[in-house]
Tab-separated table of C-alpha atoms in Angstrom:
chain	number	residue	atom	x	y	z
A	50	UNK	CA	118.774	148.285	23.372
A	51	UNK	CA	116.654	146.245	25.765
A	52	UNK	CA	116.726	142.482	25.228
A	53	UNK	CA	113.089	142.395	24.175
A	54	UNK	CA	113.522	144.909	21.346
A	55	UNK	CA	115.218	142.424	19.030
A	56	UNK	CA	112.236	140.057	19.406
A	57	UNK	CA	109.764	142.881	18.814
A	58	UNK	CA	111.643	143.810	15.633
A	59	UNK	CA	111.859	140.158	14.594
A	60	UNK	CA	108.115	139.629	14.880
A	61	UNK	CA	107.253	142.819	13.039
A	62	UNK	CA	109.599	141.929	10.196
A	63	UNK	CA	108.846	138.188	9.967
A	64	UNK	CA	105.177	138.028	10.985
A	65	UNK	CA	103.940	136.763	7.613
A	66	UNK	CA	106.623	134.083	7.474
A	67	UNK	CA	105.795	132.901	10.996
A	68	UNK	CA	102.080	132.692	10.244
A	69	UNK	CA	102.561	130.948	6.893
A	70	UNK	CA	104.374	128.055	8.570
A	71	UNK	CA	101.991	127.605	11.518
A	72	UNK	CA	98.416	126.311	11.936
A	73	UNK	CA	95.512	128.715	12.370
A	74	UNK	CA	94.818	127.331	15.844
A	75	UNK	CA	98.166	128.786	16.958
A	76	UNK	CA	98.029	131.901	14.790
A	77	UNK	CA	94.721	133.144	16.196
A	78	UNK	CA	96.353	134.219	19.488
A	79	UNK	CA	99.715	135.262	18.066
A	80	UNK	CA	99.124	138.990	17.665
A	81	UNK	CA	97.670	139.250	21.171
A	82	UNK	CA	100.741	137.454	22.521
A	83	UNK	CA	102.934	139.970	20.692
A	84	UNK	CA	101.044	142.896	22.217
A	85	UNK	CA	101.331	141.348	25.690
A	86	UNK	CA	105.054	140.744	25.242
A	87	UNK	CA	105.687	144.264	23.981
A	88	UNK	CA	103.735	145.742	26.913
A	89	UNK	CA	105.476	143.662	29.561
A	90	UNK	CA	109.051	143.235	28.373
A	91	UNK	CA	111.274	140.748	30.134
A	92	UNK	CA	110.911	140.878	33.926
A	93	UNK	CA	113.745	142.393	35.917
A	94	UNK	CA	115.159	140.845	39.083
A	95	UNK	CA	112.948	143.261	41.016
A	96	UNK	CA	109.948	141.091	40.042
A	97	UNK	CA	109.362	138.633	42.883
A	98	UNK	CA	109.104	135.466	40.813
A	99	UNK	CA	112.231	136.311	38.800
A	100	UNK	CA	114.499	137.705	41.510
A	101	UNK	CA	117.089	134.915	41.234
A	102	UNK	CA	117.568	134.797	37.437
A	103	UNK	CA	118.456	137.695	35.125
A	104	UNK	CA	116.029	137.170	32.248
A	105	UNK	CA	117.234	140.234	30.350
A	106	UNK	CA	120.728	138.752	30.198
A	107	UNK	CA	119.520	135.299	29.119
A	108	UNK	CA	117.685	136.671	26.084
A	109	UNK	CA	120.265	139.307	25.163
A	110	UNK	CA	122.428	137.290	22.694
A	111	UNK	CA	121.503	137.237	19.025
A	112	UNK	CA	120.258	133.686	18.444
A	113	UNK	CA	119.129	132.300	15.128
A	114	UNK	CA	115.474	131.207	14.850
A	115	UNK	CA	114.235	128.664	12.309
A	116	UNK	CA	111.094	130.557	11.314
A	117	UNK	CA	111.134	129.220	7.750
A	118	UNK	CA	110.821	125.650	9.130
A	119	UNK	CA	113.937	124.302	7.391
A	120	UNK	CA	114.264	120.562	7.924
A	121	UNK	CA	117.092	119.426	10.183
A	122	UNK	CA	119.040	116.553	8.520
A	123	UNK	CA	118.969	114.062	11.376
A	124	UNK	CA	117.256	110.745	11.976
A	125	UNK	CA	116.728	110.583	15.741
A	126	UNK	CA	115.665	106.922	15.615
A	127	UNK	CA	119.208	106.102	14.496
A	128	UNK	CA	120.972	108.772	16.526
A	129	UNK	CA	119.352	108.186	19.898
A	130	UNK	CA	119.250	104.893	21.760
A	131	UNK	CA	117.660	104.955	25.191
A	132	UNK	CA	120.044	103.433	27.724
A	133	UNK	CA	117.414	102.695	30.363
A	134	UNK	CA	117.244	98.873	30.477
A	135	UNK	CA	113.788	97.299	30.478
A	136	UNK	CA	112.073	100.687	30.142
A	137	UNK	CA	109.187	99.861	27.822
A	138	UNK	CA	108.017	103.162	26.368
A	139	UNK	CA	106.395	104.508	23.239
A	140	UNK	CA	109.127	106.736	21.858
A	141	UNK	CA	108.569	110.101	20.159
A	142	UNK	CA	110.941	112.881	19.126
A	143	UNK	CA	110.798	116.640	18.978
A	144	UNK	CA	113.719	118.030	16.972
A	145	UNK	CA	114.233	121.568	18.237
A	146	UNK	CA	110.595	122.708	18.274
A	147	UNK	CA	109.157	120.490	15.514
A	148	UNK	CA	107.357	117.204	16.090
A	149	UNK	CA	109.337	114.561	14.238
A	150	UNK	CA	107.033	112.625	11.922
A	151	UNK	CA	109.629	110.166	10.658
A	152	UNK	CA	108.879	110.857	7.024
A	153	UNK	CA	109.823	114.524	6.703
A	154	UNK	CA	113.604	114.156	6.433
A	155	UNK	CA	115.554	112.163	3.917
A	156	UNK	CA	118.427	110.327	5.573
A	157	UNK	CA	120.939	108.378	3.469
A	158	UNK	CA	118.543	108.467	0.533
A	159	UNK	CA	115.657	106.880	2.449
A	160	UNK	CA	112.511	108.123	4.166
A	161	UNK	CA	111.283	106.251	7.197
A	162	UNK	CA	107.630	105.999	8.219
A	163	UNK	CA	106.513	107.043	11.697
A	164	UNK	CA	106.628	104.124	14.109
A	165	UNK	CA	103.268	102.615	15.000
A	166	UNK	CA	102.986	102.592	18.781
A	167	UNK	CA	99.608	100.818	18.934
A	168	UNK	CA	98.040	103.408	21.201
A	169	UNK	CA	94.602	102.751	22.726
A	170	UNK	CA	91.664	103.848	20.611
A	171	UNK	CA	91.100	107.581	20.685
A	172	UNK	CA	94.501	108.492	22.135
A	173	UNK	CA	96.301	111.209	20.188
A	174	UNK	CA	100.031	111.923	20.277
A	175	UNK	CA	101.195	114.102	17.432
A	176	UNK	CA	101.700	117.529	15.965
A	177	UNK	CA	99.335	120.314	16.980
A	178	UNK	CA	98.867	121.259	13.343
A	179	UNK	CA	97.034	117.975	12.685
A	180	UNK	CA	94.293	118.470	15.317
A	181	UNK	CA	93.005	122.052	15.006
A	182	UNK	CA	89.725	121.526	16.883
A	183	UNK	CA	91.367	120.075	19.984
A	184	UNK	CA	94.104	122.698	19.968
A	185	UNK	CA	91.644	125.573	19.559
A	186	UNK	CA	89.646	124.348	22.548
A	187	UNK	CA	92.565	124.274	24.999
A	188	UNK	CA	95.508	126.290	23.620
A	189	UNK	CA	96.562	129.228	25.882
A	190	UNK	CA	93.648	128.637	28.251
A	191	UNK	CA	96.091	128.054	31.131
A	192	UNK	CA	99.202	129.805	29.826
A	193	UNK	CA	98.043	133.410	29.946
A	194	UNK	CA	100.239	135.628	27.783
A	195	UNK	CA	99.149	138.688	29.745
A	196	UNK	CA	100.707	137.300	32.944
A	197	UNK	CA	104.171	136.147	31.861
A	198	UNK	CA	106.524	137.609	29.256
A	199	UNK	CA	108.288	134.311	28.477
A	200	UNK	CA	104.934	132.618	27.868
A	201	UNK	CA	103.969	135.533	25.627
A	202	UNK	CA	107.249	135.286	23.682
A	203	UNK	CA	106.844	131.533	23.252
A	204	UNK	CA	103.238	131.933	22.056
A	205	UNK	CA	104.338	134.700	19.700
A	206	UNK	CA	107.030	132.588	17.996
A	207	UNK	CA	105.983	128.914	18.385
A	208	UNK	CA	104.934	127.345	15.076
A	209	UNK	CA	104.359	123.731	16.039
A	210	UNK	CA	103.869	121.717	19.189
A	211	UNK	CA	103.178	118.323	20.694
A	212	UNK	CA	99.574	117.375	21.444
A	213	UNK	CA	98.779	114.570	23.898
A	214	UNK	CA	95.085	113.690	24.268
A	215	UNK	CA	93.625	110.805	26.274
A	216	UNK	CA	89.832	110.352	26.084
A	217	UNK	CA	87.459	109.479	28.920
A	218	UNK	CA	88.090	106.208	30.826
A	219	UNK	CA	91.184	105.334	28.771
A	220	UNK	CA	94.398	104.222	30.465
A	221	UNK	CA	97.661	104.313	28.521
A	222	UNK	CA	99.596	101.434	30.075
A	223	UNK	CA	102.906	102.024	28.335
A	224	UNK	CA	104.774	105.178	29.342
A	225	UNK	CA	105.227	107.849	26.669
A	226	UNK	CA	108.826	109.015	26.252
A	227	UNK	CA	109.456	112.261	24.369
A	228	UNK	CA	113.062	113.068	23.445
A	229	UNK	CA	113.662	116.787	22.910
A	230	UNK	CA	116.752	117.045	20.705
A	231	UNK	CA	118.467	120.398	20.206
A	232	UNK	CA	120.231	120.298	16.837
A	233	UNK	CA	121.744	123.242	14.966
A	234	UNK	CA	122.281	123.532	11.219
A	235	UNK	CA	125.682	124.265	9.629
A	236	UNK	CA	125.999	127.882	8.531
A	237	UNK	CA	128.999	127.356	6.212
A	238	UNK	CA	130.997	124.724	4.350
A	239	UNK	CA	133.224	124.133	7.361
A	240	UNK	CA	130.140	122.855	9.230
A	241	UNK	CA	130.363	125.582	11.834
A	242	UNK	CA	126.961	125.699	13.518
A	243	UNK	CA	125.131	128.846	14.517
A	244	UNK	CA	123.629	129.554	17.929
A	245	UNK	CA	119.937	128.676	17.953
A	246	UNK	CA	116.746	129.613	19.783
A	247	UNK	CA	113.847	127.152	19.855
A	248	UNK	CA	110.317	127.573	21.207
A	249	UNK	CA	108.698	124.290	22.232
A	250	UNK	CA	105.017	123.910	22.987
A	251	UNK	CA	103.226	120.975	24.636
A	252	UNK	CA	99.492	120.536	25.210
A	253	UNK	CA	98.305	117.635	27.409
A	254	UNK	CA	94.592	116.901	27.806
A	255	UNK	CA	93.272	114.102	30.006
A	256	UNK	CA	89.539	113.605	30.015
A	257	UNK	CA	87.626	112.132	32.967
A	258	UNK	CA	89.252	108.991	34.490
A	259	UNK	CA	92.073	108.981	31.921
A	260	UNK	CA	95.622	107.945	32.866
A	261	UNK	CA	99.039	108.468	31.308
A	262	UNK	CA	102.714	108.540	32.311
A	263	UNK	CA	105.030	110.860	30.371
A	264	UNK	CA	108.796	111.233	30.379
A	265	UNK	CA	110.427	114.234	28.669
A	266	UNK	CA	114.206	114.050	28.133
A	267	UNK	CA	116.185	117.098	26.966
A	268	UNK	CA	119.418	116.517	25.037
A	269	UNK	CA	121.771	118.829	23.123
A	270	UNK	CA	123.353	117.431	19.970
A	271	UNK	CA	125.762	120.207	18.993
A	272	UNK	CA	128.504	122.157	20.722
A	273	UNK	CA	126.908	125.563	20.322
A	274	UNK	CA	124.764	127.929	22.350
A	275	UNK	CA	121.093	126.987	22.604
A	276	UNK	CA	118.211	128.941	24.093
A	277	UNK	CA	115.078	126.843	24.579
A	278	UNK	CA	111.782	128.258	25.780
A	279	UNK	CA	109.110	125.727	26.638
A	280	UNK	CA	105.467	126.042	27.647
A	281	UNK	CA	103.502	122.996	28.799
A	282	UNK	CA	99.753	123.172	29.454
A	283	UNK	CA	98.185	120.148	31.168
A	284	UNK	CA	94.435	119.732	31.722
A	285	UNK	CA	93.767	116.885	34.144
A	286	UNK	CA	90.089	115.923	34.246
A	287	UNK	CA	87.996	114.483	37.070
A	288	UNK	CA	89.478	111.241	38.486
A	289	UNK	CA	92.299	111.439	35.921
A	290	UNK	CA	95.955	110.653	36.641
A	291	UNK	CA	99.068	112.278	35.136
A	292	UNK	CA	102.682	111.372	35.893
A	293	UNK	CA	104.968	113.980	34.326
A	294	UNK	CA	108.731	113.441	34.493
A	295	UNK	CA	111.083	116.052	33.001
A	296	UNK	CA	114.813	115.274	32.820
A	297	UNK	CA	117.482	117.658	31.544
A	298	UNK	CA	120.818	116.250	30.430
A	299	UNK	CA	122.237	118.879	28.072
A	300	UNK	CA	125.513	120.845	28.348
A	301	UNK	CA	126.998	124.045	29.762
A	302	UNK	CA	126.079	126.142	26.704
A	303	UNK	CA	122.369	125.403	27.031
A	304	UNK	CA	119.824	127.860	28.426
A	305	UNK	CA	116.415	126.417	29.253
A	306	UNK	CA	113.385	128.467	30.331
A	307	UNK	CA	110.382	126.241	31.000
A	308	UNK	CA	106.883	127.228	32.163
A	309	UNK	CA	104.511	124.412	33.155
A	310	UNK	CA	100.814	125.066	33.796
A	311	UNK	CA	98.605	122.354	35.293
A	312	UNK	CA	94.881	122.459	36.127
A	313	UNK	CA	93.378	119.660	38.224
A	314	UNK	CA	89.705	118.774	38.473
A	315	UNK	CA	88.005	116.821	41.301
A	316	UNK	CA	89.752	113.698	42.628
A	317	UNK	CA	92.529	113.912	40.057
A	318	UNK	CA	96.140	112.981	40.758
A	319	UNK	CA	99.316	114.583	39.431
A	320	UNK	CA	102.914	113.620	40.039
A	321	UNK	CA	105.451	116.078	38.642
A	322	UNK	CA	109.166	115.298	38.892
A	323	UNK	CA	111.842	117.586	37.422
A	324	UNK	CA	115.438	116.318	37.325
A	325	UNK	CA	118.436	118.443	36.327
A	326	UNK	CA	121.555	116.327	35.818
A	327	UNK	CA	123.553	118.506	33.423
A	328	UNK	CA	122.850	121.999	32.126
A	329	UNK	CA	124.088	125.547	31.652
A	330	UNK	CA	121.366	127.861	32.945
A	331	UNK	CA	117.929	126.474	33.791
A	332	UNK	CA	114.813	128.295	34.919
A	333	UNK	CA	111.750	126.108	35.617
A	334	UNK	CA	108.393	127.550	36.610
A	335	UNK	CA	105.425	125.446	37.744
A	336	UNK	CA	101.918	126.873	38.197
A	337	UNK	CA	99.428	124.288	39.475
A	338	UNK	CA	95.791	124.986	40.345
A	339	UNK	CA	93.281	122.811	42.166
A	340	UNK	CA	89.918	123.496	40.526
A	341	UNK	CA	88.034	120.474	41.918
A	342	UNK	CA	87.759	118.984	45.411
A	343	UNK	CA	89.631	115.868	46.496
A	344	UNK	CA	92.576	116.356	44.122
A	345	UNK	CA	96.185	115.792	45.081
A	346	UNK	CA	99.609	116.558	43.656
A	347	UNK	CA	103.154	115.484	44.425
A	348	UNK	CA	105.864	117.770	43.073
A	349	UNK	CA	109.498	116.720	43.326
A	350	UNK	CA	112.752	118.248	42.151
A	351	UNK	CA	116.332	116.946	42.012
A	352	UNK	CA	119.253	119.221	41.070
A	353	UNK	CA	122.942	118.361	40.747
A	354	UNK	CA	125.077	121.307	39.644
A	355	UNK	CA	128.740	122.254	39.599
A	356	UNK	CA	131.162	124.544	37.739
A	357	UNK	CA	129.147	127.735	37.063
A	358	UNK	CA	125.790	126.093	36.390
A	359	UNK	CA	122.618	127.876	37.485
A	360	UNK	CA	119.303	126.165	38.343
A	361	UNK	CA	116.219	128.118	39.460
A	362	UNK	CA	112.957	126.327	40.312
A	363	UNK	CA	109.906	128.459	41.034
A	364	UNK	CA	106.548	126.922	42.009
A	365	UNK	CA	103.059	128.235	42.720
A	366	UNK	CA	100.320	125.886	43.955
A	367	UNK	CA	96.864	127.417	44.262
A	368	UNK	CA	94.243	125.707	46.443
A	369	UNK	CA	90.992	127.184	45.149
A	370	UNK	CA	88.679	124.530	46.607
A	371	UNK	CA	88.483	122.413	49.807
A	372	UNK	CA	89.847	118.926	50.523
A	373	UNK	CA	92.970	119.021	48.323
A	374	UNK	CA	96.476	117.868	49.156
A	375	UNK	CA	99.817	119.122	47.846
A	376	UNK	CA	103.286	117.781	48.630
A	377	UNK	CA	106.543	119.373	47.478
A	378	UNK	CA	110.108	118.148	47.945
A	379	UNK	CA	113.051	119.775	46.139
A	380	UNK	CA	116.677	118.816	46.808
A	381	UNK	CA	119.866	120.445	45.500
A	382	UNK	CA	123.525	119.414	45.614
A	383	UNK	CA	125.777	122.293	44.553
A	384	UNK	CA	129.515	122.069	43.975
A	385	UNK	CA	132.261	124.493	42.876
A	386	UNK	CA	130.654	127.835	41.875
A	387	UNK	CA	127.170	126.560	41.069
A	388	UNK	CA	124.122	128.656	41.939
A	389	UNK	CA	120.771	127.207	42.957
A	390	UNK	CA	117.451	128.829	43.754
A	391	UNK	CA	114.107	127.556	44.966
A	392	UNK	CA	111.079	129.751	45.545
A	393	UNK	CA	107.844	127.933	46.341
A	394	UNK	CA	104.520	129.509	47.193
A	395	UNK	CA	101.340	127.765	48.328
A	396	UNK	CA	98.217	129.925	48.141
A	397	UNK	CA	95.141	128.720	50.048
A	398	UNK	CA	92.193	130.841	48.960
A	399	UNK	CA	89.088	131.759	50.942
A	400	UNK	CA	86.858	128.748	51.443
A	401	UNK	CA	89.534	126.151	50.667
A	402	UNK	CA	89.018	124.387	54.006
A	403	UNK	CA	90.536	120.997	54.900
A	404	UNK	CA	93.572	121.769	52.761
A	405	UNK	CA	96.752	119.862	53.553
A	406	UNK	CA	100.098	121.006	52.213
A	407	UNK	CA	103.754	120.269	52.906
A	408	UNK	CA	106.634	122.090	51.182
A	409	UNK	CA	110.245	121.058	51.819
A	410	UNK	CA	113.479	122.326	50.278
A	411	UNK	CA	116.765	120.745	51.396
A	412	UNK	CA	120.161	121.711	50.002
A	413	UNK	CA	123.807	120.716	50.216
A	414	UNK	CA	126.604	123.134	49.291
A	415	UNK	CA	129.912	121.309	48.851
A	416	UNK	CA	132.101	124.438	48.628
A	417	UNK	CA	132.224	127.932	50.088
A	418	UNK	CA	131.768	129.375	46.587
A	419	UNK	CA	128.480	127.548	45.864
A	420	UNK	CA	125.348	129.645	46.463
A	421	UNK	CA	121.813	128.557	47.324
A	422	UNK	CA	118.819	130.881	47.586
A	423	UNK	CA	115.666	129.454	49.125
A	424	UNK	CA	112.281	131.045	49.761
A	425	UNK	CA	109.379	128.767	50.805
A	426	UNK	CA	106.134	130.703	51.285
A	427	UNK	CA	102.625	130.022	52.608
A	428	UNK	CA	99.724	132.394	51.979
A	429	UNK	CA	96.589	131.167	53.747
A	430	UNK	CA	93.084	132.659	53.776
A	431	UNK	CA	91.249	129.680	55.338
A	432	UNK	CA	91.279	128.676	59.000
A	433	UNK	CA	90.817	124.873	58.893
A	434	UNK	CA	93.995	123.728	57.156
A	435	UNK	CA	97.190	121.760	57.811
A	436	UNK	CA	100.041	123.506	56.056
A	437	UNK	CA	103.769	123.484	56.742
A	438	UNK	CA	106.966	124.467	55.008
A	439	UNK	CA	110.650	124.161	55.721
A	440	UNK	CA	114.057	124.798	54.212
A	441	UNK	CA	117.639	123.849	55.085
A	442	UNK	CA	121.021	124.715	53.593
A	443	UNK	CA	124.113	122.962	54.887
A	444	UNK	CA	127.154	120.846	54.200
A	445	UNK	CA	127.897	117.157	54.594
A	446	UNK	CA	127.742	115.777	58.117
A	447	UNK	CA	131.264	115.788	59.583
A	448	UNK	CA	130.395	113.071	62.111
A	449	UNK	CA	129.152	110.757	59.358
A	450	UNK	CA	132.280	111.437	57.285
A	451	UNK	CA	134.491	110.708	60.291
A	452	UNK	CA	132.586	107.481	61.002
A	453	UNK	CA	133.126	106.197	57.452
A	454	UNK	CA	136.781	107.284	57.377
A	455	UNK	CA	137.380	105.227	60.522
A	456	UNK	CA	136.133	102.177	58.641
A	457	UNK	CA	138.575	102.527	55.780
A	458	UNK	CA	136.389	104.476	53.340
A	459	UNK	CA	138.254	107.237	51.509
A	460	UNK	CA	137.096	110.822	51.965
A	461	UNK	CA	136.006	111.043	48.318
A	462	UNK	CA	133.970	107.834	48.509
A	463	UNK	CA	132.431	108.885	51.822
A	464	UNK	CA	131.279	112.181	50.298
A	465	UNK	CA	129.830	110.355	47.278
A	466	UNK	CA	127.903	107.961	49.509
A	467	UNK	CA	126.397	110.797	51.567
A	468	UNK	CA	125.495	112.848	48.489
A	469	UNK	CA	123.829	109.836	46.885
A	470	UNK	CA	121.849	109.068	50.025
A	471	UNK	CA	120.741	112.699	50.216
A	472	UNK	CA	119.483	112.988	46.637
A	473	UNK	CA	118.010	109.473	46.375
A	474	UNK	CA	114.968	110.461	48.446
A	475	UNK	CA	113.690	112.306	45.375
A	476	UNK	CA	114.708	109.594	42.894
A	477	UNK	CA	112.874	106.981	44.971
A	478	UNK	CA	109.601	108.845	44.384
A	479	UNK	CA	109.652	107.840	40.687
A	480	UNK	CA	107.068	105.163	39.966
A	481	UNK	CA	108.684	103.806	36.787
A	482	UNK	CA	111.037	101.226	38.283
A	483	UNK	CA	113.458	100.894	35.321
A	484	UNK	CA	113.779	104.679	35.135
A	485	UNK	CA	114.264	104.909	38.888
A	486	UNK	CA	117.025	102.299	38.849
A	487	UNK	CA	118.757	103.931	35.899
A	488	UNK	CA	118.635	107.359	37.517
A	489	UNK	CA	120.337	105.985	40.619
A	490	UNK	CA	123.159	104.912	38.301
A	491	UNK	CA	123.254	108.208	36.373
A	492	UNK	CA	123.259	110.259	39.578
A	493	UNK	CA	126.246	108.305	40.880
A	494	UNK	CA	128.074	108.881	37.585
A	495	UNK	CA	127.217	112.557	37.791
A	496	UNK	CA	128.693	112.871	41.272
A	497	UNK	CA	131.854	111.118	40.055
A	498	UNK	CA	132.208	113.595	37.203
A	499	UNK	CA	131.701	110.891	34.584
A	500	UNK	CA	128.422	112.198	33.122
A	501	UNK	CA	129.556	114.971	30.813
A	502	UNK	CA	127.442	114.200	27.768
A	503	UNK	CA	124.042	112.791	26.926
A	504	UNK	CA	123.932	109.084	27.720
A	505	UNK	CA	122.778	106.822	24.922
A	506	UNK	CA	122.937	109.561	22.282
A	507	UNK	CA	125.219	108.971	19.299
A	508	UNK	CA	124.877	112.616	18.331
A	509	UNK	CA	127.057	113.628	21.272
A	510	UNK	CA	129.889	111.159	20.738
């Protein structure tokens, strides 16, 4: 049986249950998403954008899915304590794929109200089910189910999501931190947990001249197999500014498949930074489109992988209009038998003159068994542009190692220093200073093999 057949059967058998526990704004496109998924099936490795990750294999296991919206008995405000000193954020939680309201789960006989974050007037951060008009206006407008099977599957099964809305001329000064917690439920009296699939959805809407900084942190709270699909749609209006940081710090049994769609209007600014510190198998896709002149984006990626971890980043930046600027920098450090992949494509359409674009992928392989696949691509249909791309794969500089050894530095410490210096170019791009400083510390711990579990999360200890 093909991997997709079990999801086709699941939807046909549980359609009424899925719909009954989801808002109409999400249900209205559900059947179309099912048809698109059934017609496409999971892409094979012969499909260009999926050539480095076997999607059929990822979705083959029989995961449980919480379609009946059973509450997970956990209080994340008690379980999770952010260990980033001086990072002043408004903190929100998504438990599996449900927005955590703070009053939906009874913990130790008490129910806690949702924290009041004193957001600026008109700003919305909450469950999609509470804002049907906003969701109906934007939902699936960027994430086309007819163009990607994972997006179709997510749209077919997602029953809740996080909505972030910032109205015109409003600046959210305090960064928004969203903790995605993967938590399974015991399936028997011995508290053995079952493998779980979750389908997260995020919708971000920034009106004209709006500004917000967002940090998403992924953590796994149980020692079981998780499969997480995620679709993020971000609408960035004219003169608006979005900083989007995504950090994964899960474990080796976690599979993450994330599709991010961003649309930029005139003179908008986007900074997207994806950081993979600990994982099992990760597949990140970014589709970004310039729809208005004068916009710019900076897309950065940092990957540290060892053992048999697999990290695949795939990006597509479409310059539809003139006078836009895109910058990409992705760096990988691979050890042991880790596998990394980067495929980036910049498409400059007819008429998109005065485009500037730079794509860079640099990689270190610390062993002969580590594998890195890299494919930077430019596709240009305009003649007045400045576009460049480059890629390198290599090992640590022997001359630099020899120089440090001569000065009494051990070989292990010398390697750690060079690896840190290599990866810190991406970390230094982060604008949130407390987060940047903390990531320098976490990266060093990761290279030393000391970062094996989620930091600051009581659930993992």
